[in-house]
Coordinates of C-alpha atoms and ligand atoms in Angstrom, one line a residue:
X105 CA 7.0 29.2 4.9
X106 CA 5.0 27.0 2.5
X107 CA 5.8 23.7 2.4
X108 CA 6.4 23.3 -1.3
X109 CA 9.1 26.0 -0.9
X110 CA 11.3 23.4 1.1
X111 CA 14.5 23.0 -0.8
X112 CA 14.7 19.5 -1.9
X113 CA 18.0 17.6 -0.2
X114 CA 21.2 18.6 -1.3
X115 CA 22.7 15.8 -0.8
X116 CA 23.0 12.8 -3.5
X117 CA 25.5 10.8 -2.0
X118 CA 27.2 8.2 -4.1
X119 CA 28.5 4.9 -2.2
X120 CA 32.1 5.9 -1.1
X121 CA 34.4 3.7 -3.1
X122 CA 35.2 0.3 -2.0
X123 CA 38.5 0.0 -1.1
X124 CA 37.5 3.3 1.5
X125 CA 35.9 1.0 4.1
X126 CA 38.5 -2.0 4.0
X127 CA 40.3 -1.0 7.1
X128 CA 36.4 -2.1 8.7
X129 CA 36.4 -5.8 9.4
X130 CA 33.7 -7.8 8.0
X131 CA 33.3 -10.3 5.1
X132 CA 31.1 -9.5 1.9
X133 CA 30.1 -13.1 0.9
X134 CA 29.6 -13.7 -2.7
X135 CA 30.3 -11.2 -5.2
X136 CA 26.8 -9.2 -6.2
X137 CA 24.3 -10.5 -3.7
X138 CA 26.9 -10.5 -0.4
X139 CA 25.3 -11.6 2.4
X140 CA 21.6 -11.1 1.2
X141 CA 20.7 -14.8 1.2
X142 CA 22.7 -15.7 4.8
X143 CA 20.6 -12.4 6.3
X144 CA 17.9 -13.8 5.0
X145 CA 17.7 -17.2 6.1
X146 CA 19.0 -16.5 9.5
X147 CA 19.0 -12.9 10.4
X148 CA 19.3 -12.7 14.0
X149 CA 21.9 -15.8 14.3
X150 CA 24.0 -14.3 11.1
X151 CA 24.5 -10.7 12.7
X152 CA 25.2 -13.2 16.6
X153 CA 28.1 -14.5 14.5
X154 CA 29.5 -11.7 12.8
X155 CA 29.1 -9.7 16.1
X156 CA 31.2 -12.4 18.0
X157 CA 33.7 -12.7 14.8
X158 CA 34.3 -8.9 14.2
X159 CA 32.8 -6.9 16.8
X160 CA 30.3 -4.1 17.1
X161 CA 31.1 -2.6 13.9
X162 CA 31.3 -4.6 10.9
X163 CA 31.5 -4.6 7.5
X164 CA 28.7 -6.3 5.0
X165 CA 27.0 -6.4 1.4
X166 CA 23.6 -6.5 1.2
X167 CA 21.1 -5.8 -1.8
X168 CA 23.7 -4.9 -3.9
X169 CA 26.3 -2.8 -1.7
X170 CA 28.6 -2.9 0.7
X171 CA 27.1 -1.7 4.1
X172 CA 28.3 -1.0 7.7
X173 CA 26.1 -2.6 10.7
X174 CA 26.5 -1.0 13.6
X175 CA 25.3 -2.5 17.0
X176 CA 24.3 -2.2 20.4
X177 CA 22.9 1.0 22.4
X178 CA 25.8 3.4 21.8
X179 CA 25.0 2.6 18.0
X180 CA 21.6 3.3 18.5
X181 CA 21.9 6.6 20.2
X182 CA 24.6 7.3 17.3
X183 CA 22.6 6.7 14.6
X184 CA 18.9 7.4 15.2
X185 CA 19.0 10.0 18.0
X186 CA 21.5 11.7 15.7
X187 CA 22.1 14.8 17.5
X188 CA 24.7 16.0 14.9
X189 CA 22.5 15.5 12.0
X190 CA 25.1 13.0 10.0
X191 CA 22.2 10.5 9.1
X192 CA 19.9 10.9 6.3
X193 CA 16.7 8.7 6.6
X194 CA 15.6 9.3 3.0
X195 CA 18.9 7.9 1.7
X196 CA 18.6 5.0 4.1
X197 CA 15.2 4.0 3.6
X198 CA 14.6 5.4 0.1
X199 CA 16.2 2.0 -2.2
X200 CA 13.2 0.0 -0.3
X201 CA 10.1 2.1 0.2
X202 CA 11.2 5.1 -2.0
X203 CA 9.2 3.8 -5.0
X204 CA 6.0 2.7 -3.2
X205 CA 5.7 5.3 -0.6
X206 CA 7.6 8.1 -1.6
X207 CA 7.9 11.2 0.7
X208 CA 6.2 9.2 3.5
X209 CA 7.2 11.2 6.7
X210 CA 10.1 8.6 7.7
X211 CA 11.7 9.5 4.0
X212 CA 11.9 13.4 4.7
X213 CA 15.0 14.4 6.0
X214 CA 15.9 17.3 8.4
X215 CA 14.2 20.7 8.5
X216 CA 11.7 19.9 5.8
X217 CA 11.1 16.3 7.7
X218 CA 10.4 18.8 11.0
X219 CA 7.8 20.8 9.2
X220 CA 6.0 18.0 8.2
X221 CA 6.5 15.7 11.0
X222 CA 4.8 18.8 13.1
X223 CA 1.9 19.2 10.7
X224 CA 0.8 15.2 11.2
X225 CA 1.0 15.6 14.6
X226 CA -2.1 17.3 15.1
X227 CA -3.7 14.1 14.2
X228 CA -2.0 12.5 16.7
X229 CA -3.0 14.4 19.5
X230 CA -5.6 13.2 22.1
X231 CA -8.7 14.3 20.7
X232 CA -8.6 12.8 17.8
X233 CA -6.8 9.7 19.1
X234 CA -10.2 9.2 21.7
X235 CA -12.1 8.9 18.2
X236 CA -10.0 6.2 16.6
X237 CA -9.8 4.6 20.1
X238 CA -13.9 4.4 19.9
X239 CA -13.7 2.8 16.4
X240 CA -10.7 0.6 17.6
X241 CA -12.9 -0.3 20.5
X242 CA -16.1 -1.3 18.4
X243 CA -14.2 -3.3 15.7
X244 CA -11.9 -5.3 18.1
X245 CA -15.0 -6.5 20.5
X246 CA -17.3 -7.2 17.8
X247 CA -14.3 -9.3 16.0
X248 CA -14.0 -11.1 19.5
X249 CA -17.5 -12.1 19.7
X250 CA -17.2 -13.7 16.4
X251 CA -14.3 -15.6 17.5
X252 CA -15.8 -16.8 20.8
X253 CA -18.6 -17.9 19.0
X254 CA -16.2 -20.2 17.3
X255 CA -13.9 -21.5 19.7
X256 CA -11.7 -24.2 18.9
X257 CA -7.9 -24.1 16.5
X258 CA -7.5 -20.2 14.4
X259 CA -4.3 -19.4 12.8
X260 CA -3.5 -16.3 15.1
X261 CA -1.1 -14.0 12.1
X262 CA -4.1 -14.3 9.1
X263 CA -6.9 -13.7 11.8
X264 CA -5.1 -10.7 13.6
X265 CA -3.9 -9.4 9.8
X266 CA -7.6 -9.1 8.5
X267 CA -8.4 -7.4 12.1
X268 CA -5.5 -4.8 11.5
X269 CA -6.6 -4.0 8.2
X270 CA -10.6 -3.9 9.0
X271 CA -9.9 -1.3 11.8
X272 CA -7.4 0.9 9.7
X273 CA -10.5 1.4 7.1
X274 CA -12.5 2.4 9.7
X275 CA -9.9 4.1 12.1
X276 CA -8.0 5.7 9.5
X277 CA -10.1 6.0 6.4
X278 CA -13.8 6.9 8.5
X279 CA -16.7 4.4 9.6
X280 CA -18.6 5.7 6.7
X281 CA -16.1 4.6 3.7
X282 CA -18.6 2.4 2.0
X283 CA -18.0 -0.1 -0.9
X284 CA -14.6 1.3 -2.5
X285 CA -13.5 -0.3 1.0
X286 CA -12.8 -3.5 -0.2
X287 CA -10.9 -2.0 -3.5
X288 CA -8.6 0.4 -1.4
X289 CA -8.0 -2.6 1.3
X290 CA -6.4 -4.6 -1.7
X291 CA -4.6 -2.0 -3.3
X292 CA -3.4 -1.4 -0.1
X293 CA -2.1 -5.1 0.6
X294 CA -0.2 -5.0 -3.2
X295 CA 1.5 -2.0 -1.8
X296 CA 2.6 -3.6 1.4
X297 CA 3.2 -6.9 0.4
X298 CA 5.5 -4.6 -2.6
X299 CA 7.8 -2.8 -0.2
X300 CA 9.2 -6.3 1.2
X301 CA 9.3 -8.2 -2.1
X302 CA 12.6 -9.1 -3.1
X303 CA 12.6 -8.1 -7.1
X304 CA 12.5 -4.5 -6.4
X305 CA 11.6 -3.5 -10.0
X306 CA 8.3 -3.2 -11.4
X307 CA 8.9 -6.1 -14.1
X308 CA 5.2 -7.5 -15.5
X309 CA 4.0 -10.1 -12.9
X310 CA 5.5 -8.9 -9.9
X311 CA 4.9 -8.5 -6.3
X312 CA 6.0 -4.7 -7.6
X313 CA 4.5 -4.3 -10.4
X314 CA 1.0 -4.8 -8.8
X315 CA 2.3 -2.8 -6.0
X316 CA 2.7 0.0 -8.2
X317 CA -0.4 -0.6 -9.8
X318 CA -1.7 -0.9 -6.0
X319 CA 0.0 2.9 -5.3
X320 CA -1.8 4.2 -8.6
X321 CA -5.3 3.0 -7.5
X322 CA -4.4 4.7 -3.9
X323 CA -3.6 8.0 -5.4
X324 CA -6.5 7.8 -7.4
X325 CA -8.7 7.2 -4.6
X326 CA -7.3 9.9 -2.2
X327 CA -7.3 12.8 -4.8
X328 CA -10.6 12.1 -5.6
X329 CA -11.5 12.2 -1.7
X330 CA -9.8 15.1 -0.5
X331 CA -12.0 17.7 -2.3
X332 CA -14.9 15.6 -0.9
X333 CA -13.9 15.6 2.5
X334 CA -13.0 19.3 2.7
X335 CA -16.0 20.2 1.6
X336 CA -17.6 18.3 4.0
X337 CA -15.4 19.1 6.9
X338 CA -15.3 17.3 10.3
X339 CA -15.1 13.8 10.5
X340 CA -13.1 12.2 12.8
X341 CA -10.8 9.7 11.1
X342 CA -7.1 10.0 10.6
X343 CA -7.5 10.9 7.2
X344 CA -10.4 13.9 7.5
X345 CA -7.6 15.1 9.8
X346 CA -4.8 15.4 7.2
X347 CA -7.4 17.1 5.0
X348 CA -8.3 19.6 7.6
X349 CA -3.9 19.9 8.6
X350 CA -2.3 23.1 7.8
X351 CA 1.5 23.8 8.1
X352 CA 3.2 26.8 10.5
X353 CA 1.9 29.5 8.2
X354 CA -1.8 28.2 7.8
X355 CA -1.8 26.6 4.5
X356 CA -3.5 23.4 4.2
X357 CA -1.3 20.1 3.1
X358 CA -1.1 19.9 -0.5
X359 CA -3.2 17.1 -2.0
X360 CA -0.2 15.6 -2.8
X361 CA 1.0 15.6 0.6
X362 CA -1.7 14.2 2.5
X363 CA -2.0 11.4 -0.9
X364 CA 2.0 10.4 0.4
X365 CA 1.7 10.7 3.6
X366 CA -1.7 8.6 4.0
X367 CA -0.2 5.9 1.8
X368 CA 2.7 5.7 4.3
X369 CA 1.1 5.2 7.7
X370 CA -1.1 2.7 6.3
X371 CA 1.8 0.9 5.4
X372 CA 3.2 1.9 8.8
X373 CA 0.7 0.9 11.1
X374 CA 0.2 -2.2 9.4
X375 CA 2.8 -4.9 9.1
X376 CA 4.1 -3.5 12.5
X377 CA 0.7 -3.9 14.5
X378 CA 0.0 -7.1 12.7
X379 CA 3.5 -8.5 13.7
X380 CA 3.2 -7.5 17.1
X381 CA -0.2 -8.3 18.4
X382 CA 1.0 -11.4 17.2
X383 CA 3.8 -12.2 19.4
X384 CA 2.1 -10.3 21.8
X385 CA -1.0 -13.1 21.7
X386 CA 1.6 -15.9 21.0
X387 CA 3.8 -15.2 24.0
X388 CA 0.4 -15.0 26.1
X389 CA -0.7 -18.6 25.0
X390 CA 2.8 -20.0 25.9
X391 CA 3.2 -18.4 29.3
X392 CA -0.6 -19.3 30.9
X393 CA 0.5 -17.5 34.4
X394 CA 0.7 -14.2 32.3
X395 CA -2.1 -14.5 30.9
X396 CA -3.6 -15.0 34.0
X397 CA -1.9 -11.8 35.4
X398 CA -3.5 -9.8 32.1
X399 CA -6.6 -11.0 32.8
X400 CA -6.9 -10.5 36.7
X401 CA -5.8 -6.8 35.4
X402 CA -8.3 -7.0 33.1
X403 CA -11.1 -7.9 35.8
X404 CA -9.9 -4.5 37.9
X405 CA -11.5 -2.5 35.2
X406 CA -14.2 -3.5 36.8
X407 CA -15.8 -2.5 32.9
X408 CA -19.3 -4.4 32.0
X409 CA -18.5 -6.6 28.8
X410 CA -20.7 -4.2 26.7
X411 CA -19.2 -1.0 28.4
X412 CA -16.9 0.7 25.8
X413 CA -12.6 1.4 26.6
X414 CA -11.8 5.1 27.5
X415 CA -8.7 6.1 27.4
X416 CA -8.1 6.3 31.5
X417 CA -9.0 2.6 31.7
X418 CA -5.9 2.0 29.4
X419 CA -3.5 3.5 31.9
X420 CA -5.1 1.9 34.2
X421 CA -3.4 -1.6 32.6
X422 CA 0.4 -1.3 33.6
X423 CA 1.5 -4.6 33.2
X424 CA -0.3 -5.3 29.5
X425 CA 1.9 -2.6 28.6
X426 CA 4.8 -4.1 30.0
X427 CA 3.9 -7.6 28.3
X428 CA 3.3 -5.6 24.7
X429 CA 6.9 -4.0 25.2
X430 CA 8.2 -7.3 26.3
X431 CA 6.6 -9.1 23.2
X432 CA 8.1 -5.9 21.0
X433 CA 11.7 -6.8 22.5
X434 CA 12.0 -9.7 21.2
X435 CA 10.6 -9.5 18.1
X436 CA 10.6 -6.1 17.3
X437 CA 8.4 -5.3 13.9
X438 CA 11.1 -3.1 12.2
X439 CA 14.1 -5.6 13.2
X440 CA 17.0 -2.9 11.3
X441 CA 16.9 0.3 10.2
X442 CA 18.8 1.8 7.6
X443 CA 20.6 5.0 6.9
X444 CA 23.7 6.7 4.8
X445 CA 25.8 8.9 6.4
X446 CA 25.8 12.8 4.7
X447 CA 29.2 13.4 6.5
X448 CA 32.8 11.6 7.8
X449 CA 32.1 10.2 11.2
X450 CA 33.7 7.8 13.8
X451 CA 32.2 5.7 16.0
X452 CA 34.5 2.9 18.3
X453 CA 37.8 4.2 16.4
X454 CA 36.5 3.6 13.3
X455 CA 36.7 6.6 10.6
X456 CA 34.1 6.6 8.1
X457 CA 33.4 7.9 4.7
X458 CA 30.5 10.0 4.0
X459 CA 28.1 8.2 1.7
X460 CA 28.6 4.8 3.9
X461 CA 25.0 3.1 4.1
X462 CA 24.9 1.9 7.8
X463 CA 22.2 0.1 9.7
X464 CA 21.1 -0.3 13.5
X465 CA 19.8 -3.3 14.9
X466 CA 17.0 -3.9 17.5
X467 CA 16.9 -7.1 17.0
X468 CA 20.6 -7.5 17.9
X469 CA 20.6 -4.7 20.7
X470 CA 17.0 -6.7 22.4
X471 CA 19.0 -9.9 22.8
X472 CA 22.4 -8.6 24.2
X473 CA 23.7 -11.0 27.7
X474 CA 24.8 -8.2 28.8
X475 CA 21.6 -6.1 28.8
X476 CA 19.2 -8.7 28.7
X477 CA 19.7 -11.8 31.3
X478 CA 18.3 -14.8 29.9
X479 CA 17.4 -13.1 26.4
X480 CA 15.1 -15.4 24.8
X481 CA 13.2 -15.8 28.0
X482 CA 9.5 -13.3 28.0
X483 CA 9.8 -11.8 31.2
X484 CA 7.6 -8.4 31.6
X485 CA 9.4 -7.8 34.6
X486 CA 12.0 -6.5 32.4
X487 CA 9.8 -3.8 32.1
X488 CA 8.9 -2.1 35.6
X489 CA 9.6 1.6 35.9
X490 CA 13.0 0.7 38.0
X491 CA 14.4 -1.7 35.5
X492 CA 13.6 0.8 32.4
X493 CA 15.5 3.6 34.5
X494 CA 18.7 1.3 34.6
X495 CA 19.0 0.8 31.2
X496 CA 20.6 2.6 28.5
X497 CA 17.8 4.7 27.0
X498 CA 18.4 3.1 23.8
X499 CA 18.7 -0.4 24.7
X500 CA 15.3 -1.3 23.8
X501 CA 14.7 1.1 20.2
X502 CA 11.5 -1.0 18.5
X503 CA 9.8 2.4 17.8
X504 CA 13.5 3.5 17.4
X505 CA 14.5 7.0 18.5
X506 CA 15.2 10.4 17.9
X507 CA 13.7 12.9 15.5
X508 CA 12.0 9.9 13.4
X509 CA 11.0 8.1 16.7
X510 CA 7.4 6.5 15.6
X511 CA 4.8 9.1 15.7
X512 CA 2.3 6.1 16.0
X513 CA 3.7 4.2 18.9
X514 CA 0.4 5.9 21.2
X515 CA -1.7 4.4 18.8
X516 CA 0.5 1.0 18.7
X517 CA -0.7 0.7 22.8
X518 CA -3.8 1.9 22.2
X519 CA -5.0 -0.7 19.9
X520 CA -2.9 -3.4 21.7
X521 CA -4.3 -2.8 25.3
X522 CA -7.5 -2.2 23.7
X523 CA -7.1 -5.7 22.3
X524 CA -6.0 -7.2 25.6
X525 CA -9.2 -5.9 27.1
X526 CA -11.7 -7.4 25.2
X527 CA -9.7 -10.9 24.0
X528 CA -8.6 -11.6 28.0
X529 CA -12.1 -10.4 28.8
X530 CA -13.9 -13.4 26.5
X531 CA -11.2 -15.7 25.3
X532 CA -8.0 -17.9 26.9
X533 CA -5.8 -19.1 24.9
X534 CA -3.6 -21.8 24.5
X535 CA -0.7 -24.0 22.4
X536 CA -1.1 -27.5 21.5
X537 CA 1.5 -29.8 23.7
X538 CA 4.7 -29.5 22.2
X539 CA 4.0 -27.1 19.5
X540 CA 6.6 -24.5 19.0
X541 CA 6.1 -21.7 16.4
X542 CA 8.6 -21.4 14.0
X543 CA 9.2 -17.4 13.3
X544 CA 10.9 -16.1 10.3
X545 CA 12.7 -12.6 11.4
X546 CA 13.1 -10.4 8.6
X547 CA 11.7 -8.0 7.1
X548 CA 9.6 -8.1 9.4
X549 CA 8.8 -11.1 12.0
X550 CA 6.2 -13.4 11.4
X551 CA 5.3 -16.9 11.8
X552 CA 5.9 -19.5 9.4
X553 CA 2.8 -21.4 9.8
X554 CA 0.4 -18.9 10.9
X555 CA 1.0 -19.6 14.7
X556 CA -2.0 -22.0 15.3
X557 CA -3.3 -21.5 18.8
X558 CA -6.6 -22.9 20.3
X559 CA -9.2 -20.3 21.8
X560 CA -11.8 -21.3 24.7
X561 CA -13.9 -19.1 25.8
X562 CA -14.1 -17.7 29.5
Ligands
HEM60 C1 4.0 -1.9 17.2 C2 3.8 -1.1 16.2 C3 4.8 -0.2 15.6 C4 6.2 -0.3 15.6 C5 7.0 -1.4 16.2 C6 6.7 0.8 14.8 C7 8.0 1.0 14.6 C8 8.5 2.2 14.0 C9 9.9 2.5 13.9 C10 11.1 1.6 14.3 C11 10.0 3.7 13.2 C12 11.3 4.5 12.9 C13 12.1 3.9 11.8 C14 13.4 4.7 11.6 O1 13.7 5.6 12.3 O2 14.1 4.3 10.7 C15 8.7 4.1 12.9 C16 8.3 5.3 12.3 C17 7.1 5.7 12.0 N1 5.9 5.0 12.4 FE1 5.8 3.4 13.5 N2 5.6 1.5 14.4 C18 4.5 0.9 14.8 C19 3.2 1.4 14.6 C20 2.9 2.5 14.0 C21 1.5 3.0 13.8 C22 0.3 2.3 14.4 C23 1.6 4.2 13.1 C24 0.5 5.1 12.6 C25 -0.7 5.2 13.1 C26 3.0 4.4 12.8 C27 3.5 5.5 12.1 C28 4.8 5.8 12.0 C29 5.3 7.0 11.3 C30 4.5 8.1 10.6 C31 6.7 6.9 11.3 C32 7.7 7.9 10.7 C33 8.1 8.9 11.7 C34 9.1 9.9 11.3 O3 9.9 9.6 10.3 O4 9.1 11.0 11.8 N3 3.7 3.4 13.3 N4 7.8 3.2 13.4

């Protein structure tokens, strides 16, 4: 079946009518914006009070309509691993990436979501992720040099930022991209920076409005590539991959396909590996017996400092991974997750209406007593094989679950253990006395100030 041939959803759900979800407790806040501005300032000690006020299932406004939040594993498992189909990720997500990254693989639904989810995979398999791991590996030590050359204070979120976005160009877009690279990295950034603006229209001056403009620049860019590349054939980067990526019958991705989806792990990979390499590096500098621990792991490699990372000397660093997933618990890059229900369900006694926009919420489930003793406390203990096996299996969702589960999260270790190699390798790193960063939570976390740490090297 050709991909194009994929009937379109059938499914255009209008909100279900207020008064349908009254028998829901919850409290809307102010006519038209709801609780937007409270979620906002406060999102992780606003859903903590409503949780404790109304229970696990509550009722909200945000952006504009009324919403459910659902919370905790059950939720979770409900929602995401969606085993009934009732959840539709295109109506969920659509209102806030649908006009930047439309038909990204996270906004397909169902079978035609299936088809295309299976078709990227191939780029995700372990070939081609040994050649993005070898331009991960080049970028990341030569960034490190340049940084031990410089010891002393570096804002950790801009720094780690400009490293994410160098190694996507080269990763993602090939090592050989040349001088549009500069032009497609800030087209790129409009586009991002777009999807989590809060004036979601295009109106002149904008964060949207360049974002759009960013989107048009993007498209322009890949359509003019992909006749280029396929003519060219090989190449080892992400992108080369889509162009070479056929579907179950053999038909290579439409241009427009590989233009969308492109444009949507970009924006993916980005804010999500910024964020978390982030609090990864942040949590390391304020707990110096970890990074100790990382680096003594680290030294097992036994790996010469000019000796490139394989693949097999990442598994061999077990407890970086548990300090990366502890770092992702609690702050985990996509802190909710939206989606509208295409059918009646219940869930804890409640009915509810098809058309009901609900959201899930790691950052809510990663910080329950209950599940998580001591919550605020980073312990990568949390994360031995035992522990993991006595937990709910979605009790700790930051690459979330089920049939939309991050097709990326291999790469998300990859380029976080490759990091941990080559920083713990040449650097330590520390906080100033005293200093506590100041995180804002949502859209997506990130320090306040930049997170100012002090490098020495080692
Ligand atoms: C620590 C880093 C990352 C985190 C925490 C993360 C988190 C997530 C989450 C929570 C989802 C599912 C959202 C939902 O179901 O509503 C998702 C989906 C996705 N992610 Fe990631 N992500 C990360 C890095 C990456 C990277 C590096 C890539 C690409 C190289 C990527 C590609 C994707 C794609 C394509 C999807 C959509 C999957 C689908 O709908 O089938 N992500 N990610």
């Amino acid at each position: 079946m050709s991909m194009q041939n994929v009937a379109s959803p059938a499914y255009a759900f209008t909100p279900p009518k207020r008064n349908s979800l009254t028998h829901i407790p919850g409290d809307e806040g102010w006519p038209i914006i709801g609780k937007t501005l409270q979620v906002l300032a406060d999102p992780k000690g606003q859903i903590e009070r409503s949780a404790a006020k109304y229970g696990p299932v509550y009722r909200s406004h945000m952006f504009g309509e009324t919403n459910l939040v659902l919370l905790g594993p059950e939720a979770n498992e409900l929602v995401l691993f969606d085993q009934a189909r009732q959840f539709s990720s295109t109506l969920g997500w659509g209102p806030i990436l649908g006009l930047l990254f439309p038909r990204g693989l996270m906004l397909l639904d169902f079978d035609e979501h299936r088809l295309h989810r299976r078709a990227l995979s191939v780029a995700f398999k372990s070939g081609p992720m040994k050649s993005y791991l070898s331009e991960l590996d080049k970028g990341i030590a030569a960034r490190v040099a340049q940084w031990k050359a410089r010891p002393g204070e570096m804002l950790l979120y801009p720094a780690m930022k400009q490293l994410t976005l160098d190694l996507a160009a080269t990763s993602f877009l090939g090592a050989d991209i040349g001088p549009e690279v500069d032009q497609i990295t800030r087209a790129f950034i409009d586009m991002v920076a777009a999807a989590v603006a809060p004036i979601r229209k295009p109106l002149p001056g904008t964060q949207m409005a360049r974002g759009v403009n960013g989107r048009k620049r993007i498209v322009g860019y890949f359509s003019e590539q992909i006749p280029i590349r396929r003519a060219k054939g090989g190449g080892e980067d992400l992108f080369s991959q889509l162009c070479q990526a056929t579907h179950e019958d053999g038909a290579l991705l439409s241009t427009q396909d590989i233009i969308d989806h492109m444009s949507f792990l970009m924006m993916a990979a980005h804010d999500t590996l910024t964020s978390s390499l982030t609090s990864f590096v942040g949590e390391l500098a304020a707990h110096p017996e970890w990074q100790q621990k990382l680096r003594d792991e680290v030294g097992a490699l036994a790996i010469a400092a000019d000796q490139p990372t394989t693949l097999d000397r990442l598994e061999a660093m077990p407890l970086s991974e548990m300090a990366f997933k502890e770092a992702l618990r609690l702050k985990p890059p996509v802190p909710s997750m939206p989606r509208r229900a295409v059918c009646d369900f219940t869930f804890k006694g409640f009915a509810i209406p098809a058309g009901t926009l609900v959201g899930v919420n790691p950052l809510f489930t990663h910080h329950m007593k209950e599940i998580w003793p001591d919550p605020d406390q980073f312990d990568p203990m949390r994360f031995t094989d035992e522990a993991q096996r006595n937990r709910h299996r979605f009790a700790w969702v930051p690459f979330g679950g089920g049939a939309h589960m991050c097709l990326g999260l291999h790469f998300a270790y990859m380029q976080a253990k490759c990091f941990a190699r080559h920083f713990l390798q040449n650097l330590s790193v520390s906080l100033e006395p005293g200093y506590r960063p100041d995180w804002q939570m949502w859209p997506i976390p990130k320090p306040r100030d930049g997170l100012r740490v002090v490098l020495k090297p080692v």
